[in-house]
Amino acid sequence: MSVYLLPINIAVIIFCLLSFFLFIPWLIYSYRKYGYLSLWASIVAYSFIFYMLSALFLVLLPLPETRNTCAMQPPDTVHYTLVPFSFVRDIITSSSVVWSQPSTYVRLLTQSAFLQAAFNFILLLPLGVYLRYFFQQRRYWKRALGLGFALSLFFETTQITGIYGIYNCPYRIFDVDDLILNSTGALFGFIIAPVILALFPSRDKLIAKANKLKESSLVPPLSQLLAVIIDYFLIKISWSLTFGLFTSSEFAEIVYKTICFFILFLVVPLIWDGKTIGTNILRFKLIHVDGGAPPWQSLLKRSIALYLPLATSWILNIFDSIELDMNSILYPYHVWTTMAIFGFLVIMWAVLFIHTAVILIKRGKRNFYFDYVADLVPRKK
């Protein structure tokens, strides 16, 4: 059992890391495709990633401790088995089952040959279920069989090549029976998938809901928040890829980000019909409450409202980085000023968190504070 638990544990770790980096891209994709964050679509996508990682690691792990795997094997080692259905012979010859006595069939569950064949059959069975969800119609069973075979062939090729040359000899054999069992398992999963998928929302329902939401001009609050995050993330990336490569000055970073912030949140939407890069990616724009294009005064108010929480955090970092001798006459003022800014920051972020939670619960019936104070409303393009 530990042979299977190790690959799955590693898959969990890798999956958690991937989930962190894929979260924002997935949100962007979900809102562009469906117009909302579908919990079911998210479960399908993330579970599919986890399944594929688990299947790959179950095939490849555990890895040998040395790259010189040839030294661990006899010179006449055969790294492939090309005789089909050898697993049937192995099950029959190694089994203590009396085939005329059905009561002894349970002994198969303790036979390594049977368990190995069952594992290879089950390995790609979930792939068939996922493919049925993606393809929907039963007439695509040939695609499911072909994709199952292709994935199995990829696994077997990876093994026979020693993970494409990382190891100088294969540490697992290329077995044609694995291709047969894997492909058959994927096809079987595709056939029985409707029984499993009947318990969950169909893709048709997701698409129908997406089409209904597209008829509405309201922009989901999470989409609005995501647009702001994208814009600010672009500012951070631009710093890291430009001036951040040559200086670590905190003051220079603040100046740079401040300039970019007002360019991105004030100048860009002013000349781009109320759109920032983030809002354009998520397919909405800002308009004035009277229905016209946003004036510069409104965009300035919105920019300042978004900028103040960040500026307060930056000011706190500056005060916190100042080192004064405890005997200095300014030391008490420095301590109390830093504590006051910190206290204000905690209260401010707590209020913003509660405000954000309320807006998300209201599902777009109320605007975020930065749009409310600027008399702006987000609307789909």
Short mmCIF file of C-alpha atoms in Angstrom, two decimals:
data_model
loop_
_atom_site.label_atom_id
_atom_site.label_comp_id
_atom_site.label_asym_id
_atom_site.label_seq_id
_atom_site.Cartn_x
_atom_site.Cartn_y
_atom_site.Cartn_z
CA MET A 1 0.00 0.00 0.00
CA SER A 2 2.88 2.38 0.74
CA VAL A 3 3.98 1.98 -2.90
CA TYR A 4 0.76 3.75 -3.92
CA LEU A 5 0.58 6.20 -1.04
CA LEU A 6 3.97 7.80 -1.79
CA PRO A 7 3.05 8.92 -5.35
CA ILE A 8 -0.33 10.19 -4.18
CA ASN A 9 1.24 12.16 -1.31
CA ILE A 10 3.68 13.77 -3.73
CA ALA A 11 0.81 14.49 -6.13
CA VAL A 12 -1.02 16.27 -3.30
CA ILE A 13 2.02 18.49 -2.62
CA ILE A 14 2.56 19.34 -6.29
CA PHE A 15 -1.18 19.90 -6.75
CA CYS A 16 -1.28 22.40 -3.87
CA LEU A 17 1.60 24.35 -5.41
CA LEU A 18 0.01 24.32 -8.86
CA SER A 19 -3.36 25.35 -7.43
CA PHE A 20 -1.79 28.42 -5.89
CA PHE A 21 -0.25 29.57 -9.17
CA LEU A 22 -3.24 28.59 -11.31
CA PHE A 23 -5.90 30.20 -9.12
CA ILE A 24 -5.85 33.66 -10.76
CA PRO A 25 -5.57 32.27 -14.34
CA TRP A 26 -8.48 29.92 -13.60
CA LEU A 27 -10.62 32.78 -12.30
CA ILE A 28 -9.88 34.77 -15.46
CA TYR A 29 -10.75 31.80 -17.67
CA SER A 30 -13.92 31.04 -15.71
CA TYR A 31 -15.26 34.59 -15.89
CA ARG A 32 -14.41 34.95 -19.56
CA LYS A 33 -16.05 31.62 -20.46
CA TYR A 34 -19.02 31.44 -18.06
CA GLY A 35 -19.37 34.98 -16.75
CA TYR A 36 -19.23 33.69 -13.16
CA LEU A 37 -17.16 31.41 -10.95
CA SER A 38 -18.72 27.97 -11.29
CA LEU A 39 -17.99 25.80 -8.28
CA TRP A 40 -18.72 22.63 -10.22
CA ALA A 41 -16.52 23.64 -13.17
CA SER A 42 -13.75 24.46 -10.68
CA ILE A 43 -14.10 21.06 -9.01
CA VAL A 44 -13.92 19.30 -12.38
CA ALA A 45 -10.87 21.26 -13.53
CA TYR A 46 -8.90 20.96 -10.30
CA SER A 47 -9.80 17.30 -9.74
CA PHE A 48 -8.72 16.54 -13.32
CA ILE A 49 -5.33 18.15 -12.68
CA PHE A 50 -4.95 16.19 -9.45
CA TYR A 51 -5.95 12.95 -11.17
CA MET A 52 -3.44 13.42 -13.99
CA LEU A 53 -0.65 14.18 -11.52
CA SER A 54 -1.56 11.12 -9.45
CA ALA A 55 -1.65 8.86 -12.52
CA LEU A 56 1.74 10.12 -13.70
CA PHE A 57 3.40 9.70 -10.32
CA LEU A 58 1.84 6.25 -9.79
CA VAL A 59 3.49 5.18 -13.03
CA LEU A 60 6.91 6.77 -12.42
CA LEU A 61 7.44 6.69 -8.66
CA PRO A 62 9.36 5.69 -6.66
CA LEU A 63 12.41 6.79 -8.61
CA PRO A 64 15.71 4.88 -8.42
CA GLU A 65 18.31 6.31 -6.08
CA THR A 66 20.94 6.47 -8.84
CA ARG A 67 20.94 7.44 -12.51
CA ASN A 68 23.10 4.41 -13.30
CA THR A 69 20.21 1.96 -13.28
CA CYS A 70 22.11 -0.36 -15.64
CA ALA A 71 24.41 -1.28 -12.76
CA MET A 72 21.39 -2.43 -10.74
CA GLN A 73 20.29 -4.94 -13.38
CA PRO A 74 21.77 -8.09 -14.96
CA PRO A 75 23.27 -7.54 -18.44
CA ASP A 76 20.63 -9.70 -20.10
CA THR A 77 17.66 -7.82 -18.60
CA VAL A 78 14.73 -7.54 -21.01
CA HIS A 79 13.00 -4.19 -20.69
CA TYR A 80 9.87 -4.94 -22.70
CA THR A 81 7.07 -7.49 -23.00
CA LEU A 82 5.39 -7.56 -26.39
CA VAL A 83 3.21 -10.66 -26.04
CA PRO A 84 -0.41 -9.49 -25.57
CA PHE A 85 -2.66 -10.88 -22.84
CA SER A 86 0.22 -12.36 -20.89
CA PHE A 87 -1.52 -11.10 -17.76
CA VAL A 88 -4.26 -13.70 -18.28
CA ARG A 89 -1.70 -16.52 -18.24
CA ASP A 90 0.03 -15.00 -15.23
CA ILE A 91 -3.24 -14.79 -13.29
CA ILE A 92 -4.13 -18.39 -14.08
CA THR A 93 -0.71 -19.89 -13.37
CA SER A 94 0.00 -17.93 -10.20
CA SER A 95 -3.45 -18.19 -8.71
CA SER A 96 -4.64 -20.65 -6.11
CA VAL A 97 -8.18 -20.24 -7.35
CA VAL A 98 -10.14 -23.37 -8.20
CA TRP A 99 -12.10 -22.16 -11.18
CA SER A 100 -14.82 -24.77 -10.71
CA GLN A 101 -15.43 -23.43 -7.20
CA PRO A 102 -16.69 -19.80 -7.24
CA SER A 103 -16.17 -19.53 -3.51
CA THR A 104 -12.40 -19.50 -4.12
CA TYR A 105 -12.55 -16.51 -6.49
CA VAL A 106 -12.01 -14.17 -3.58
CA ARG A 107 -8.41 -15.41 -3.47
CA LEU A 108 -7.75 -13.35 -6.58
CA LEU A 109 -7.71 -10.27 -4.39
CA THR A 110 -4.49 -11.51 -2.81
CA GLN A 111 -2.74 -12.42 -6.08
CA SER A 112 -0.17 -9.88 -7.29
CA ALA A 113 -0.76 -10.69 -10.99
CA PHE A 114 -4.48 -9.99 -10.68
CA LEU A 115 -3.97 -6.85 -8.62
CA GLN A 116 -1.41 -5.53 -11.13
CA ALA A 117 -3.84 -6.08 -14.01
CA ALA A 118 -6.69 -4.51 -12.02
CA PHE A 119 -4.53 -1.48 -11.20
CA ASN A 120 -3.67 -0.94 -14.88
CA PHE A 121 -7.36 -1.23 -15.81
CA ILE A 122 -8.46 1.22 -13.13
CA LEU A 123 -5.59 3.67 -13.71
CA LEU A 124 -7.18 5.38 -16.73
CA LEU A 125 -10.82 4.59 -15.93
CA PRO A 126 -11.32 8.09 -14.42
CA LEU A 127 -9.89 9.56 -17.63
CA GLY A 128 -12.80 8.01 -19.51
CA VAL A 129 -15.25 9.61 -17.10
CA TYR A 130 -13.65 13.02 -17.58
CA LEU A 131 -13.64 12.59 -21.36
CA ARG A 132 -17.34 11.74 -21.33
CA TYR A 133 -17.97 14.94 -19.35
CA PHE A 134 -15.96 16.96 -21.87
CA PHE A 135 -17.27 15.28 -25.04
CA GLN A 136 -20.81 14.67 -23.73
CA GLN A 137 -21.95 12.34 -26.50
CA ARG A 138 -21.45 8.57 -26.58
CA ARG A 139 -20.48 8.59 -30.26
CA TYR A 140 -17.05 9.92 -29.28
CA TRP A 141 -16.06 6.61 -27.69
CA LYS A 142 -13.34 6.15 -30.35
CA ARG A 143 -11.74 9.40 -29.23
CA ALA A 144 -11.81 8.21 -25.63
CA LEU A 145 -10.19 4.93 -26.63
CA GLY A 146 -7.58 6.73 -28.73
CA LEU A 147 -6.74 9.26 -26.02
CA GLY A 148 -6.53 6.49 -23.42
CA PHE A 149 -4.15 4.58 -25.68
CA ALA A 150 -2.09 7.72 -26.38
CA LEU A 151 -1.72 8.52 -22.68
CA SER A 152 -0.83 4.90 -21.88
CA LEU A 153 1.73 4.93 -24.70
CA PHE A 154 3.20 8.12 -23.25
CA PHE A 155 3.55 6.43 -19.86
CA GLU A 156 5.15 3.31 -21.37
CA THR A 157 7.50 5.35 -23.56
CA THR A 158 8.54 7.40 -20.54
CA GLN A 159 9.39 4.19 -18.71
CA ILE A 160 11.25 2.43 -21.54
CA THR A 161 13.41 5.52 -22.19
CA GLY A 162 14.38 5.89 -18.52
CA ILE A 163 12.36 9.13 -18.37
CA TYR A 164 13.86 10.26 -21.66
CA GLY A 165 17.48 9.67 -20.76
CA ILE A 166 17.56 10.74 -17.15
CA TYR A 167 18.37 7.13 -16.26
CA ASN A 168 20.77 5.17 -18.44
CA CYS A 169 18.52 2.08 -18.37
CA PRO A 170 14.78 1.66 -17.93
CA TYR A 171 13.78 0.89 -14.35
CA ARG A 172 10.34 -0.40 -15.39
CA ILE A 173 9.42 -2.49 -18.42
CA PHE A 174 7.41 -1.57 -21.48
CA ASP A 175 4.43 -3.93 -21.37
CA VAL A 176 1.91 -4.22 -24.20
CA ASP A 177 -0.62 -5.54 -21.68
CA ASP A 178 -0.48 -2.20 -19.90
CA LEU A 179 -1.49 -0.51 -23.16
CA ILE A 180 -4.42 -2.89 -23.54
CA LEU A 181 -5.61 -2.61 -19.94
CA ASN A 182 -5.14 1.16 -19.72
CA SER A 183 -6.97 1.81 -22.99
CA THR A 184 -9.77 -0.59 -22.08
CA GLY A 185 -10.12 1.07 -18.68
CA ALA A 186 -10.45 4.50 -20.29
CA LEU A 187 -13.11 3.17 -22.67
CA PHE A 188 -14.99 1.48 -19.83
CA GLY A 189 -14.93 4.71 -17.83
CA PHE A 190 -16.32 6.57 -20.85
CA ILE A 191 -19.19 4.07 -21.15
CA ILE A 192 -20.22 4.03 -17.47
CA ALA A 193 -19.68 7.78 -17.00
CA PRO A 194 -23.38 8.75 -17.30
CA VAL A 195 -24.15 6.76 -14.14
CA ILE A 196 -21.58 8.85 -12.24
CA LEU A 197 -22.21 12.19 -13.94
CA ALA A 198 -25.95 11.94 -13.29
CA LEU A 199 -25.19 12.92 -9.69
CA PHE A 200 -23.67 16.26 -10.73
CA PRO A 201 -24.66 19.31 -12.81
CA SER A 202 -24.15 18.85 -16.54
CA ARG A 203 -22.13 21.12 -18.80
CA ASP A 204 -25.35 22.09 -20.53
CA LYS A 205 -26.65 23.61 -17.29
CA LEU A 206 -23.41 25.54 -16.81
CA ILE A 207 -23.60 26.90 -20.36
CA ALA A 208 -27.30 27.76 -19.97
CA LYS A 209 -26.55 29.70 -16.79
CA ALA A 210 -23.64 31.44 -18.53
CA ASN A 211 -25.89 32.49 -21.42
CA LYS A 212 -28.48 33.83 -18.98
CA LEU A 213 -25.86 35.87 -17.15
CA LYS A 214 -24.58 37.29 -20.42
CA GLU A 215 -27.98 38.87 -20.98
CA SER A 216 -27.56 40.85 -17.76
CA SER A 217 -25.38 43.96 -17.65
CA LEU A 218 -24.38 43.39 -14.02
CA VAL A 219 -20.77 42.47 -13.40
CA PRO A 220 -20.15 39.91 -10.63
CA PRO A 221 -18.27 41.47 -7.69
CA LEU A 222 -15.55 38.83 -7.75
CA SER A 223 -14.89 39.73 -11.36
CA GLN A 224 -14.55 43.42 -10.37
CA LEU A 225 -12.15 42.53 -7.59
CA LEU A 226 -10.16 40.26 -9.88
CA ALA A 227 -9.75 43.09 -12.41
CA VAL A 228 -8.19 45.32 -9.71
CA ILE A 229 -5.88 42.48 -8.65
CA ILE A 230 -4.77 41.92 -12.26
CA ASP A 231 -3.96 45.61 -12.73
CA TYR A 232 -1.98 45.81 -9.51
CA PHE A 233 -0.23 42.53 -10.29
CA LEU A 234 0.90 44.00 -13.61
CA ILE A 235 2.42 46.93 -11.74
CA LYS A 236 4.39 44.59 -9.47
CA ILE A 237 5.58 42.50 -12.41
CA SER A 238 6.66 45.58 -14.38
CA TRP A 239 8.75 46.73 -11.40
CA SER A 240 10.35 43.32 -10.97
CA LEU A 241 11.23 43.09 -14.66
CA THR A 242 12.55 46.64 -15.05
CA PHE A 243 13.98 48.85 -12.31
CA GLY A 244 13.68 46.09 -9.73
CA LEU A 245 16.48 44.25 -11.50
CA PHE A 246 18.92 47.08 -10.77
CA THR A 247 17.90 48.51 -7.41
CA SER A 248 16.45 47.35 -4.12
CA SER A 249 15.61 50.86 -2.93
CA GLU A 250 12.23 50.80 -1.21
CA PHE A 251 11.69 54.50 -1.88
CA ALA A 252 12.35 54.05 -5.61
CA GLU A 253 9.91 51.13 -5.68
CA ILE A 254 7.18 53.23 -4.03
CA VAL A 255 7.71 56.09 -6.47
CA TYR A 256 7.65 53.75 -9.45
CA LYS A 257 4.53 51.91 -8.30
CA THR A 258 2.75 55.17 -7.50
CA ILE A 259 3.39 56.55 -10.98
CA CYS A 260 2.35 53.28 -12.65
CA PHE A 261 -0.69 53.04 -10.38
CA PHE A 262 -2.15 56.35 -11.49
CA ILE A 263 -1.24 55.68 -15.12
CA LEU A 264 -3.02 52.33 -15.05
CA PHE A 265 -6.05 53.35 -12.98
CA LEU A 266 -6.48 56.96 -14.15
CA VAL A 267 -4.86 57.64 -17.52
CA VAL A 268 -5.58 54.29 -19.19
CA PRO A 269 -9.36 54.21 -18.50
CA LEU A 270 -9.59 57.92 -19.35
CA ILE A 271 -8.30 57.34 -22.88
CA TRP A 272 -9.69 53.79 -23.25
CA ASP A 273 -13.40 54.42 -22.75
CA GLY A 274 -13.47 53.40 -19.07
CA LYS A 275 -11.41 50.22 -19.44
CA THR A 276 -8.25 49.17 -17.65
CA ILE A 277 -6.21 46.16 -18.67
CA GLY A 278 -7.89 44.10 -15.96
CA THR A 279 -11.44 45.13 -16.83
CA ASN A 280 -10.77 44.53 -20.52
CA ILE A 281 -9.52 41.01 -19.81
CA LEU A 282 -12.70 40.32 -17.84
CA ARG A 283 -14.88 41.97 -20.46
CA PHE A 284 -16.38 44.93 -18.65
CA LYS A 285 -15.74 48.64 -18.32
CA LEU A 286 -16.53 51.55 -16.01
CA ILE A 287 -19.24 54.07 -16.78
CA HIS A 288 -20.58 57.08 -14.89
CA VAL A 289 -23.84 56.68 -12.98
CA ASP A 290 -25.55 58.90 -15.57
CA GLY A 291 -24.60 56.39 -18.26
CA GLY A 292 -21.83 58.40 -19.90
CA ALA A 293 -18.09 57.92 -20.12
CA PRO A 294 -16.28 58.30 -16.79
CA PRO A 295 -14.91 61.85 -16.29
CA TRP A 296 -11.39 62.34 -15.04
CA GLN A 297 -12.66 63.55 -11.66
CA SER A 298 -14.41 60.22 -11.03
CA LEU A 299 -11.44 58.21 -12.18
CA LEU A 300 -9.17 60.26 -9.92
CA LYS A 301 -11.42 59.62 -6.92
CA ARG A 302 -11.44 55.90 -7.71
CA SER A 303 -7.66 55.83 -8.08
CA ILE A 304 -7.13 57.61 -4.75
CA ALA A 305 -9.60 55.28 -3.01
CA LEU A 306 -7.68 52.26 -4.30
CA TYR A 307 -4.29 53.83 -3.64
CA LEU A 308 -4.76 54.90 0.01
CA PRO A 309 -4.74 51.39 1.58
CA LEU A 310 -1.58 50.53 -0.32
CA ALA A 311 0.06 53.86 0.48
CA THR A 312 -0.68 53.38 4.19
CA SER A 313 1.00 49.98 4.09
CA TRP A 314 4.04 51.43 2.34
CA ILE A 315 4.30 54.28 4.90
CA LEU A 316 4.21 51.75 7.72
CA ASN A 317 7.04 49.79 6.09
CA ILE A 318 9.10 52.97 5.83
CA PHE A 319 8.59 53.86 9.50
CA ASP A 320 9.25 50.29 10.55
CA SER A 321 12.56 50.23 8.65
CA ILE A 322 13.84 53.37 10.40
CA GLU A 323 16.38 52.45 13.08
CA LEU A 324 16.78 54.89 15.97
CA ASP A 325 18.83 54.62 19.11
CA MET A 326 16.67 54.11 22.19
CA ASN A 327 18.33 57.13 23.77
CA SER A 328 17.33 59.37 20.89
CA ILE A 329 14.81 62.10 21.69
CA LEU A 330 12.86 61.04 18.59
CA TYR A 331 12.64 57.38 19.60
CA PRO A 332 9.34 57.65 21.60
CA TYR A 333 7.71 59.59 18.76
CA HIS A 334 8.89 56.99 16.29
CA VAL A 335 7.44 54.15 18.37
CA TRP A 336 4.07 55.82 18.93
CA THR A 337 3.80 56.92 15.29
CA THR A 338 4.59 53.40 14.08
CA MET A 339 2.05 51.89 16.48
CA ALA A 340 -0.59 54.41 15.46
CA ILE A 341 -0.07 53.67 11.77
CA PHE A 342 -0.11 49.93 12.48
CA GLY A 343 -3.34 50.22 14.46
CA PHE A 344 -4.95 52.29 11.75
CA LEU A 345 -3.80 49.76 9.16
CA VAL A 346 -5.29 46.80 11.08
CA ILE A 347 -8.63 48.59 11.46
CA MET A 348 -8.63 49.70 7.83
CA TRP A 349 -7.93 46.23 6.41
CA ALA A 350 -10.49 44.69 8.76
CA VAL A 351 -13.12 47.15 7.53
CA LEU A 352 -12.14 46.51 3.92
CA PHE A 353 -12.36 42.76 4.47
CA ILE A 354 -15.84 43.04 5.95
CA HIS A 355 -16.87 45.43 3.17
CA THR A 356 -15.61 42.98 0.53
CA ALA A 357 -17.42 40.07 2.17
CA VAL A 358 -20.69 42.02 2.21
CA ILE A 359 -20.33 42.98 -1.46
CA LEU A 360 -19.64 39.36 -2.43
CA ILE A 361 -22.66 38.17 -0.45
CA LYS A 362 -24.86 40.81 -2.10
CA ARG A 363 -23.71 39.46 -5.50
CA GLY A 364 -23.31 42.79 -7.23
CA LYS A 365 -26.35 44.59 -5.81
CA ARG A 366 -23.97 47.04 -4.13
CA ASN A 367 -20.78 48.59 -5.48
CA PHE A 368 -17.35 48.47 -3.98
CA TYR A 369 -16.38 51.58 -2.07
CA PHE A 370 -13.89 52.72 -4.71
CA ASP A 371 -16.61 52.78 -7.38
CA TYR A 372 -19.26 54.17 -5.02
CA VAL A 373 -17.26 57.26 -4.01
CA ALA A 374 -16.40 57.91 -7.65
CA ASP A 375 -20.00 57.61 -8.92
CA LEU A 376 -18.93 54.81 -11.25
CA VAL A 377 -20.57 51.51 -12.06
CA PRO A 378 -19.08 48.49 -13.83
CA ARG A 379 -20.96 47.31 -16.89
CA LYS A 380 -20.33 44.57 -19.41
CA LYS A 381 -18.99 45.74 -22.74
#
